[in-house]
Coordinates of C-alpha atoms and ligand atoms in Angstrom, one line a residue:
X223 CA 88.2 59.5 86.8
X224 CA 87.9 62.9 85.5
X225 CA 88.6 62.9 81.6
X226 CA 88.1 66.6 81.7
X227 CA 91.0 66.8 84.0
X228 CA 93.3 64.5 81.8
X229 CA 92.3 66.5 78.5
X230 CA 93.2 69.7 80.0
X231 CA 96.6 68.8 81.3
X232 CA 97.6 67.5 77.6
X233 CA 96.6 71.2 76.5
X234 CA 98.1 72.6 79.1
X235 CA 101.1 70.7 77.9
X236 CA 100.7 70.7 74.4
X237 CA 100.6 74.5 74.5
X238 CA 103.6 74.6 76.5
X239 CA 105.6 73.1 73.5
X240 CA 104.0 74.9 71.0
X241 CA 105.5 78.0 72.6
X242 CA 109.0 76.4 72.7
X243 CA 108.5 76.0 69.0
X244 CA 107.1 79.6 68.3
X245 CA 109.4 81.1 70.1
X246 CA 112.6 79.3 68.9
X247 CA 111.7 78.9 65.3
X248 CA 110.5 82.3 64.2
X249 CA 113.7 83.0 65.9
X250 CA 115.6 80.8 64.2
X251 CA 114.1 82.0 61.0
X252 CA 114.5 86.1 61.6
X253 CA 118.2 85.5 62.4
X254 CA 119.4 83.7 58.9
X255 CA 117.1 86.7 57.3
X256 CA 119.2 88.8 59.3
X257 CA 122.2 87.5 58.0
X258 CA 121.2 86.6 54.5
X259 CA 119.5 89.4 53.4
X260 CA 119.8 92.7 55.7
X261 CA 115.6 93.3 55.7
X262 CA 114.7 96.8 56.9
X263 CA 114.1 98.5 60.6
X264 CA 110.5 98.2 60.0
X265 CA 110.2 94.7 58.5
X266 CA 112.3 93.3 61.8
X267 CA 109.7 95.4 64.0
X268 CA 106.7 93.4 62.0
X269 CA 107.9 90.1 62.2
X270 CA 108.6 90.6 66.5
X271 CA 105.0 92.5 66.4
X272 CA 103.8 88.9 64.7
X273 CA 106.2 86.6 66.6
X274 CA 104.9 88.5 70.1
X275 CA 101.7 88.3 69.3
X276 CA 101.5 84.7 68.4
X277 CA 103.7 84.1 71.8
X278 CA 101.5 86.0 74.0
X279 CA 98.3 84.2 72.5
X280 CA 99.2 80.7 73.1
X281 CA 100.5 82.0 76.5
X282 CA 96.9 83.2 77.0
X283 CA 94.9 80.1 75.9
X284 CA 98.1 77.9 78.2
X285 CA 97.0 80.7 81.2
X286 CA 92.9 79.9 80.5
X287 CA 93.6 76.2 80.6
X288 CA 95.6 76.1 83.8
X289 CA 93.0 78.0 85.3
X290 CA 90.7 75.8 84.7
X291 CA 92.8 72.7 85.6
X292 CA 93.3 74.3 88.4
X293 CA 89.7 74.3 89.6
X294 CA 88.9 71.0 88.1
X295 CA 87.1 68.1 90.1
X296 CA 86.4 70.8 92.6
X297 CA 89.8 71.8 93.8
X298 CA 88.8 75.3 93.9
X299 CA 85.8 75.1 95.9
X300 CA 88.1 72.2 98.3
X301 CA 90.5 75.3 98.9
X302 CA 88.0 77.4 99.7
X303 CA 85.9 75.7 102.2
X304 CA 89.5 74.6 103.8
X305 CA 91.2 78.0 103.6
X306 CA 87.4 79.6 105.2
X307 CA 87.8 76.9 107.9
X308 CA 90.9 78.5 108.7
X309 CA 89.6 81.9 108.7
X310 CA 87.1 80.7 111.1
X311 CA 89.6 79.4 113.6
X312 CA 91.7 82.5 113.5
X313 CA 88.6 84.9 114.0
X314 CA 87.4 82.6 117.0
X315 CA 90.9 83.2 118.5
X316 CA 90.8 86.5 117.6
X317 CA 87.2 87.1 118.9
X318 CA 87.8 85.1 122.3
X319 CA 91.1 87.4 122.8
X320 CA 89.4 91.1 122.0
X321 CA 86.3 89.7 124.7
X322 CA 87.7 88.4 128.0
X323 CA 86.0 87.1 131.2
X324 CA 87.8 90.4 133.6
X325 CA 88.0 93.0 130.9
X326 CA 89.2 95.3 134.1
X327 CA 92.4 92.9 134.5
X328 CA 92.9 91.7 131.4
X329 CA 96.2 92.5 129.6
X330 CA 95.7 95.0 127.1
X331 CA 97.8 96.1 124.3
X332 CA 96.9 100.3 123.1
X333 CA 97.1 101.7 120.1
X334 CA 96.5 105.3 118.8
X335 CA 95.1 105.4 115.7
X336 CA 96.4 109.0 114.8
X337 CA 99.3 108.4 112.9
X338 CA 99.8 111.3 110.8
X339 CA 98.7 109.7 107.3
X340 CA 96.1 108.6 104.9
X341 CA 93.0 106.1 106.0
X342 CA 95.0 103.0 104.3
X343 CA 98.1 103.6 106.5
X344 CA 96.2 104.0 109.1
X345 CA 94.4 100.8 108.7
X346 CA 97.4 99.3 108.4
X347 CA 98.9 100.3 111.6
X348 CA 95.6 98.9 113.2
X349 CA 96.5 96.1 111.4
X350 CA 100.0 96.0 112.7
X351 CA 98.6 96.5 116.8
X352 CA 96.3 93.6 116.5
X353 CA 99.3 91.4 114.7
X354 CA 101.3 92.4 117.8
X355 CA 98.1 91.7 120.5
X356 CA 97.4 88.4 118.9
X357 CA 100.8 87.4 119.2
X358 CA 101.4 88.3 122.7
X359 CA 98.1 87.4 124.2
X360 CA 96.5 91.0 124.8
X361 CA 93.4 92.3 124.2
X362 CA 93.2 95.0 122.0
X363 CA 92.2 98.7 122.8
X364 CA 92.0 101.2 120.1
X365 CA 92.1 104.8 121.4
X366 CA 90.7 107.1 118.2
X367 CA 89.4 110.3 119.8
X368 CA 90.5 113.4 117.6
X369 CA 90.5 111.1 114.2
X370 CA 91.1 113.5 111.9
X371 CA 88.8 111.4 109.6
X372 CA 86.0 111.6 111.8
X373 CA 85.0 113.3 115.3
X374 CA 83.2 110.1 116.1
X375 CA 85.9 107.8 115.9
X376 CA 86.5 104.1 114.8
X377 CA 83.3 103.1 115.6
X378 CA 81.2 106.4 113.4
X379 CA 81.9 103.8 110.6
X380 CA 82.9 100.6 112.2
X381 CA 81.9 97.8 114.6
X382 CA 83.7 98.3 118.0
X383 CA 86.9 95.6 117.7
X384 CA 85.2 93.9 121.2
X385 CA 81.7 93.9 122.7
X386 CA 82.9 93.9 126.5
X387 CA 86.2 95.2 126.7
X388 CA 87.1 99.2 124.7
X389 CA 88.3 101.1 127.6
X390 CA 92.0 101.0 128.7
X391 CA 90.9 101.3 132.2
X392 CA 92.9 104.1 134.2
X393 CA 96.1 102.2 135.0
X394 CA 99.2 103.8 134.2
X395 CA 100.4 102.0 130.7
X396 CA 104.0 101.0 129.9
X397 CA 105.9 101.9 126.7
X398 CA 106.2 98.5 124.6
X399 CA 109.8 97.7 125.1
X400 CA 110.5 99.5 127.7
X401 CA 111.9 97.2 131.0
X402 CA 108.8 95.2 132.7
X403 CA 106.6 96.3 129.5
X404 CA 106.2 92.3 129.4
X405 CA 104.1 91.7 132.5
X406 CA 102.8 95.1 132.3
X407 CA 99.0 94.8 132.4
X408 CA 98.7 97.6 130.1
X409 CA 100.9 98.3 127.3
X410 CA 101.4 101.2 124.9
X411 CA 102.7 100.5 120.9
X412 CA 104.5 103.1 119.4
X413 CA 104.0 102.7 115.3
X414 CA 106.5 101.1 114.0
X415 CA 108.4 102.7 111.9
X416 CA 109.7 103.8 115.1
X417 CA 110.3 100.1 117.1
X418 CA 113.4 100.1 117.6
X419 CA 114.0 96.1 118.5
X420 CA 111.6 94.0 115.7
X421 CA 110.0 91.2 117.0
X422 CA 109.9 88.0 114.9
X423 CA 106.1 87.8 114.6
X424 CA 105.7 91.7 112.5
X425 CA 105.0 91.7 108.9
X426 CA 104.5 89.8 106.9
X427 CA 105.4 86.7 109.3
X428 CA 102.3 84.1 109.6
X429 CA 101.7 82.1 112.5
X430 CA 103.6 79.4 113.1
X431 CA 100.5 76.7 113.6
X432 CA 99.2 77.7 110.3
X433 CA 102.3 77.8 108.3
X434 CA 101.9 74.2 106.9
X435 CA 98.4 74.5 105.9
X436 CA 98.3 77.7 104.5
X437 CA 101.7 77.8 102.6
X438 CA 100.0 74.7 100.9
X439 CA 96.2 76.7 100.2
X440 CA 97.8 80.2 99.3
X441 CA 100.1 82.0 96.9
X442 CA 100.8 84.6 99.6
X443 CA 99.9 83.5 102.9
X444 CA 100.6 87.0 104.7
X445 CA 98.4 88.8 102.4
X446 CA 95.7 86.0 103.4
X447 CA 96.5 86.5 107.0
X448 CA 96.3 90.3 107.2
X449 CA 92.8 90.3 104.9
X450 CA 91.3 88.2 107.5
X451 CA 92.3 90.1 110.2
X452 CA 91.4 93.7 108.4
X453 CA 88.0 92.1 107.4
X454 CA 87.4 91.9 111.0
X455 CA 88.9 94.7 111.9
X456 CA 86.8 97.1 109.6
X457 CA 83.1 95.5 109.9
X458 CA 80.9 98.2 109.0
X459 CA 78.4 98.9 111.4
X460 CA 74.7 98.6 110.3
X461 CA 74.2 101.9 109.4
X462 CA 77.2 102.3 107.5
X463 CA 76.6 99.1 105.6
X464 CA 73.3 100.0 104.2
X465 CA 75.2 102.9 103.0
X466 CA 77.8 100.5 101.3
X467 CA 75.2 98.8 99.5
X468 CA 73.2 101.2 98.6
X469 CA 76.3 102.6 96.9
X470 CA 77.0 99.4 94.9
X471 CA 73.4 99.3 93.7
X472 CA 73.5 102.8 92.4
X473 CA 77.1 101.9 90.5
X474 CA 75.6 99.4 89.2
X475 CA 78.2 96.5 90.8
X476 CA 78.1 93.2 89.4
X477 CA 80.5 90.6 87.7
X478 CA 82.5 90.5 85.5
X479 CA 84.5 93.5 86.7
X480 CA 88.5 94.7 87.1
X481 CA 89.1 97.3 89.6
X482 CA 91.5 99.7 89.0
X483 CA 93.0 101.9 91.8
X484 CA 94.8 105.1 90.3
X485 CA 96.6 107.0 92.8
X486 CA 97.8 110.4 92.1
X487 CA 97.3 114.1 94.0
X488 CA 99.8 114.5 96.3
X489 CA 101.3 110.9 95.7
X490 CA 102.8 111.8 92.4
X491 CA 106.5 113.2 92.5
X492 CA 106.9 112.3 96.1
X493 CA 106.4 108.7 96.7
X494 CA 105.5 107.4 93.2
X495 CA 105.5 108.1 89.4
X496 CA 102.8 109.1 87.3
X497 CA 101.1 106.5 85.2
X498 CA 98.6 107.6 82.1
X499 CA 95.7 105.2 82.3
X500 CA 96.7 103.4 79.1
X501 CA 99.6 101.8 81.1
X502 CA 96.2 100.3 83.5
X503 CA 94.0 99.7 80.4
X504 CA 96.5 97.1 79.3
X505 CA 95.9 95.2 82.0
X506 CA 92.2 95.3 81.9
X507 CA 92.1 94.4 77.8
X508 CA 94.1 91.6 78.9
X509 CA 91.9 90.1 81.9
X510 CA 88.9 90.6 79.2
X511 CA 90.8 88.7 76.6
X512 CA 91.5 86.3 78.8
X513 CA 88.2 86.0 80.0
X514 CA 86.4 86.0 77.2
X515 CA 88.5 82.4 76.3
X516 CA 87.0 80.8 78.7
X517 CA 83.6 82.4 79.4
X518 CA 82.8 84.1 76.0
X519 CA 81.8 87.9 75.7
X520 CA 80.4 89.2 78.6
X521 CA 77.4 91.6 79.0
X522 CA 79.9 94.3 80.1
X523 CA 83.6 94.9 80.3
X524 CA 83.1 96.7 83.4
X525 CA 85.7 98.6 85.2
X526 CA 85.6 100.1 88.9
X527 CA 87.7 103.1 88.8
X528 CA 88.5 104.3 92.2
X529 CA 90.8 107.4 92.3
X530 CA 91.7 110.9 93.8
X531 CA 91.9 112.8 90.2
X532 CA 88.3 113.7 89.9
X533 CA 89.4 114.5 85.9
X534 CA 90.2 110.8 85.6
X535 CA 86.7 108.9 85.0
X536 CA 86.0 111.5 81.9
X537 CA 89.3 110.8 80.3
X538 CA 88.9 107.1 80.9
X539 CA 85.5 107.1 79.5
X540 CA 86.6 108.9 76.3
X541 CA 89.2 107.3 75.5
X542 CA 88.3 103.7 76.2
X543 CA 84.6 103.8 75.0
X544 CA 84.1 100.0 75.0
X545 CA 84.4 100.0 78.6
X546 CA 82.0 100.6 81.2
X547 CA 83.7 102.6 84.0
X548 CA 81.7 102.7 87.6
X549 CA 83.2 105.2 89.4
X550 CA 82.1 107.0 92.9
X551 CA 82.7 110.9 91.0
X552 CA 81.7 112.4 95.2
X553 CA 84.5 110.0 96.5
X554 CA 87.1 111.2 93.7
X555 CA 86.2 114.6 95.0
X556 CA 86.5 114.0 98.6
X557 CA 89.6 112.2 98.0
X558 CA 91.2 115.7 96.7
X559 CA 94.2 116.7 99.2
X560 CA 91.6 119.7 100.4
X561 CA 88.1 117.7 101.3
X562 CA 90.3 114.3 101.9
X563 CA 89.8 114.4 105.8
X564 CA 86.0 114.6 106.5
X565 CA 83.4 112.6 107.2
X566 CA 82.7 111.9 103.4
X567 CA 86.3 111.5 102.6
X568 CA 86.3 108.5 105.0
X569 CA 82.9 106.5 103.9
X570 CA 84.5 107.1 100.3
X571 CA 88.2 106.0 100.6
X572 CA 86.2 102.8 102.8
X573 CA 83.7 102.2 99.9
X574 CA 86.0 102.2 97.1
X575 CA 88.5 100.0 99.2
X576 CA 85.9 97.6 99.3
X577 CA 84.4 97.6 96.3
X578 CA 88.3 97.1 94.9
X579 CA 88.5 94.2 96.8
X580 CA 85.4 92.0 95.5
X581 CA 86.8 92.9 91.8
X582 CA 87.9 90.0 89.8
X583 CA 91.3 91.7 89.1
X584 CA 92.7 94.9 90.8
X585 CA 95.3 96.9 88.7
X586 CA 97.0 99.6 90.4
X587 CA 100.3 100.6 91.8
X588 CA 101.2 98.9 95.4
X589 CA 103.4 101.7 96.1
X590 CA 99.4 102.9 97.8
X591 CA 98.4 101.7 101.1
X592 CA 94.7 102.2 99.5
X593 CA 95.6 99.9 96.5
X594 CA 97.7 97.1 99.0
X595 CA 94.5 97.2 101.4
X596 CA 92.2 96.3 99.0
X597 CA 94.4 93.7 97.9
X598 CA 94.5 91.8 101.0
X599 CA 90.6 92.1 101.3
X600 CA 90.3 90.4 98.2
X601 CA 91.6 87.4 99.8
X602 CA 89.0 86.7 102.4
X603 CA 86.1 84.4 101.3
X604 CA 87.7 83.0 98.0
X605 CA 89.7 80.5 96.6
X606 CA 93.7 81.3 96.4
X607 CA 93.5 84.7 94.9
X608 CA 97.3 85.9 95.6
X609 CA 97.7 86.3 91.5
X610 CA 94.7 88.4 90.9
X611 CA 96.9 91.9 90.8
X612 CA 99.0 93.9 88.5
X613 CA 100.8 96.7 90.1
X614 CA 102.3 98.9 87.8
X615 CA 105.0 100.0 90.7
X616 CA 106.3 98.2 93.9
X617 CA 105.8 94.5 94.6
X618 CA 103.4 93.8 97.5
X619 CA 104.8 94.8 101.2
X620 CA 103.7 96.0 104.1
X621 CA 105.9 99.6 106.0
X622 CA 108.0 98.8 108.5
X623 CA 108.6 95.4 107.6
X624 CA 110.7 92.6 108.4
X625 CA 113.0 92.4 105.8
X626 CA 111.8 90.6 102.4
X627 CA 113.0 87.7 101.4
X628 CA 113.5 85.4 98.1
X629 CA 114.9 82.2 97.8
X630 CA 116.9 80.8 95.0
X631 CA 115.4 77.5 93.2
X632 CA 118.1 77.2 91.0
X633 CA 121.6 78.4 89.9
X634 CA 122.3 81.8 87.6
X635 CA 124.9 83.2 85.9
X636 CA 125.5 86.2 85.5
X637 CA 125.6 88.0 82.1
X638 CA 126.7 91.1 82.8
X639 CA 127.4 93.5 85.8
X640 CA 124.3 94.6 86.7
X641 CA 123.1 90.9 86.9
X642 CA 123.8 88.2 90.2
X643 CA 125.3 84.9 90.3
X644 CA 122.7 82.5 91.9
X645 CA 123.2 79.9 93.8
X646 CA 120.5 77.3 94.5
X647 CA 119.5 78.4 98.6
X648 CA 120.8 81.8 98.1
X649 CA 118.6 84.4 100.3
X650 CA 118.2 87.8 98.4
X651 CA 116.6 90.7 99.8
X652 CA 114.0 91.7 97.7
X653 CA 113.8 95.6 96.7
X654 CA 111.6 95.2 93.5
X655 CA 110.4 93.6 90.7
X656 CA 111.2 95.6 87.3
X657 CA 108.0 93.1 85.6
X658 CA 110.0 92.4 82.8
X659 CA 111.4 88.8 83.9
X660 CA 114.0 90.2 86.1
X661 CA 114.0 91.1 90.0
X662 CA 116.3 93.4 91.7
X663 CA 117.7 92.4 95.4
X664 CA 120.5 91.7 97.6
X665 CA 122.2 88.2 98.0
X666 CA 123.0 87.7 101.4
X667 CA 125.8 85.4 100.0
X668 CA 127.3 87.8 97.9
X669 CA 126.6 90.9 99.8
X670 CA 126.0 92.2 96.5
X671 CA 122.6 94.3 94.5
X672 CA 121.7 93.2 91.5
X673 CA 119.2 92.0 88.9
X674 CA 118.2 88.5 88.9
X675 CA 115.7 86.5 86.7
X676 CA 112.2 86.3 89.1
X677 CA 111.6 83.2 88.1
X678 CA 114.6 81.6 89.3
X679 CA 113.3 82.1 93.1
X680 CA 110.2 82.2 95.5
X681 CA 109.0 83.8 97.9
X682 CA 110.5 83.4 101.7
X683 CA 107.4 83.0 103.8
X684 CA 108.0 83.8 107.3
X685 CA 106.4 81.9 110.1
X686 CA 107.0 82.9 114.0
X687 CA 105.0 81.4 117.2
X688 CA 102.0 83.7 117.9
X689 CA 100.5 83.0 121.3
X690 CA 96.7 84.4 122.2
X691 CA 96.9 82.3 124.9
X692 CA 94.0 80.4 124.6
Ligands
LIG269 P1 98.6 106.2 100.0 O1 99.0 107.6 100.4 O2 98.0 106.1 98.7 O3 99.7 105.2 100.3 O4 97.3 105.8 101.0 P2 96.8 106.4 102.3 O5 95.5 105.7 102.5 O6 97.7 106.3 103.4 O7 96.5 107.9 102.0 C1 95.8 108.4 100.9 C2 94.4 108.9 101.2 O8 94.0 109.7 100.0 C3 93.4 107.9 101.4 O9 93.3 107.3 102.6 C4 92.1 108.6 101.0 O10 91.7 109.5 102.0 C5 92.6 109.4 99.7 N1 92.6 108.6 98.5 C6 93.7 108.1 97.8 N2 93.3 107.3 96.8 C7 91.9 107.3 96.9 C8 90.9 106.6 96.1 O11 91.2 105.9 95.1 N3 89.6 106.7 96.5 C9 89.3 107.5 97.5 N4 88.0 107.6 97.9 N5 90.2 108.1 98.3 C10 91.5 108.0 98.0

């Protein structure tokens, strides 16, 4: 028996009612003041500074226990062997499909990898062709001449995604959907934003024959699922990892680190807001709080600061001298809207991508395909890391998705207009997450937007039958 185990469930527990008691007494206590006495604008604002503080401490120290509980008598390392068996057996399929026996009559699935957008989307609609080939038992040619990245194509910076089979051969393809696109042997995928009929098995479904397991291992099993598939997807080639590592040595990489992804340039104003790097420094304080509980002070409070403002690492470092920012200043440059699509622009976006993803904690907003790759790369090789994110923007999704689903646990009612009545099953599409206790969606039922408590529901995971056809 584990007496560790036991103790840390009592403080887990314990702490748990010493919030309820916090919380409800100081309460209790500021609202006969406030009808006794009429205290002052500014002694109110002190006593919920206090009462916040205290809150957020115990919360802390409840968070730091539970983490540990969680990976007590080896449950963590248990998860991680089972959930890297897993990746093993999808990468075999996935392996086995991309090399067959007659490459010249093998059913092939083709993708172009020129959509008109940044490296991220564009790994992302690779992502989405080899979702789609896996499901339907093709193997999986990717056509990149003219990348506007790189003259060389794919493979200037990556493995080939098969040893024996990279041509489409010179077959006439069909258009996926179009009539006998089924049998065709070759197939063409438009991106999708533009499929018109959605399949069952796109974003973020799982596969069915893994559903069970990995709904049980992970937080997020799609994110899991699509940073197995991208980590085999984008395998450096040789030449292009000693780069890589070269690159971390010269930062300076090592552990204990948060990686923080800001997004700006031609983002800001279009598709997202800007955020002053105090709103991501609150995050990072926090993780090194937190940290600091259970591990004690570290050497560093490191920070990898990826980003396209090449004013940014400066700032940071001024402001926040406590921290020690590592920061790639030539791939901050070449991420600049003029130098973005060259050679160097590609290694860079690639190297801080990855570099993100072996953080400890990535803050960012998801609202960036750079930030939402990095987040599902994160997830390969470890225990359960679905909660190791703050995005200061979107909740995690992938374009051109199925719709996104919550389920409700238990009933709600509402307490004023802008809030929904929940019922216990209610289906709500998911639009956001405002990250203040209170989602925003559409109930099915109700047909009907509105704000909703988050922690009332959980996360639909989708599952639909993939066939390799192995
Ligand atoms: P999104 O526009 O942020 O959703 O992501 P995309 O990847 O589709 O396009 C943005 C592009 O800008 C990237 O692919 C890079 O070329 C560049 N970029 C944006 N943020 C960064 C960053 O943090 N580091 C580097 N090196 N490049 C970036």
């Amino acid at each position: 028996l584990d007496w560790g185990h036991e103790r840390l469930r009592r403080r887990v527990q314990d702490g748990i009612r010493e919030v309820r008691f916090m919380l409800n007494g100081q309460l209790a206590k500021l609202r006969k003041e406030l009808s006794e006495k009429r205290p002052s604008a500014s002694e109110i604002d002190g006593r919920l500074e206090g009462l916040a503080e205290s809150v957020n401490e115990i919360i802390r120290l409840v968070g730091v226990e539970g983490e540990a509980l969680a990976e007590a008598g080896g449950a963590a390392d248990w998860r991680r062997r089972r959930l890297s068996r897993l990746q093993t057996e999808l990468v075999n399929r996935i392996v086995k499909l991309q090399n067959p026996q007659q490459c010249q009559s093998a059913k092939k699935l083709i993708c172009n990898l020129n959509k008109g957008c940044g490296f991220g989307c564009q790994a992302h609609h690779v992502l989405y062709c080899m979702t789609l080939a896996y499901a339907t038992g093709r193997t999986f040619v990717l056509d990149s001449v003219n990348w506007r990245y790189s003259r060389g194509g794919w493979t200037s910076v990556f493995e080939p995604l098969s040893k024996t089979c990279t041509e489409r051969g010179s077959a006439g393809a069909k258009q996926w959907g179009s009539t006998g696109a089924e049998d065709a042997q070759l197939v063409e995928v438009p991106i999708i934003d533009a499929m018109a009929h959605k399949p069952p098995y796109l974003p973020q479904a799982i596969p069915a024959d893994l559903y069970e397991e990995l709904s049980g291992l992970h937080g997020n099993p799609f994110v899991w699922f699509a940073g197995v598939l991208l980590n085999y997807i984008m395998r450096p080639n040789a030449a292009f990892q000693r780069q890589l590592d070269d690159n971390a040595i010269r930062l300076g990489f090592a552990k204990p680190i948060v990686g923080v992804q800001v997004r700006r340039t031609d983002k800001i104003g279009s598709e997202a807001a800007f955020h002053d790097i105090s709103e991501y420094m609150v995050w990072v304080e926090e993780f090194y709080k937190t940290y600091e509980l259970r591990h004690g002070r570290p050497d560093k409070m490191r920070v990898l600061l990826a980003t396209d403002d090449a004013n940014l690492l400066n700032e940071a470092a001024r402001r926040y001298p406590a921290y020690t920012f590592l920061s790639d200043t030539s791939s901050s440059r070449s991420a600049s809207v003029r130098d973005r699509y060259s050679d160097g622009g590609l290694r860079g976006v690639i190297s801080d991508v990855l570099l993100l993803s072996k953080t400890d904690y990535l803050v960012c907003t998801f609202s960036s395909q750079v930030c939402r790759l990095a987040y599902e790369l994160m997830q390969v090789g470890r225990d359960d890391s679905s909660d190791r994110f703050h995005s200061l923007d979107d909740v995690y999704y992938f374009g051109g998705q199925l719709p996104l689903e919550v389920t409700a646990r238990f009933a709600h009612k509402s307490r004023d207009s802008s809030e929904l009545d929940l019922s216990p099953g209610d289906v709500i599409g998911l639009a956001g997450n405002h990250w203040d206790g209170y989602s925003l969606g559409q109930s099915r039922r109700l047909g009907r937007n509105g704000l909703f408590p988050a922690y009332k529901t959980e996360l639909v995971v989708r599952k639909a039958e993939m066939r390799p056809g192995l």
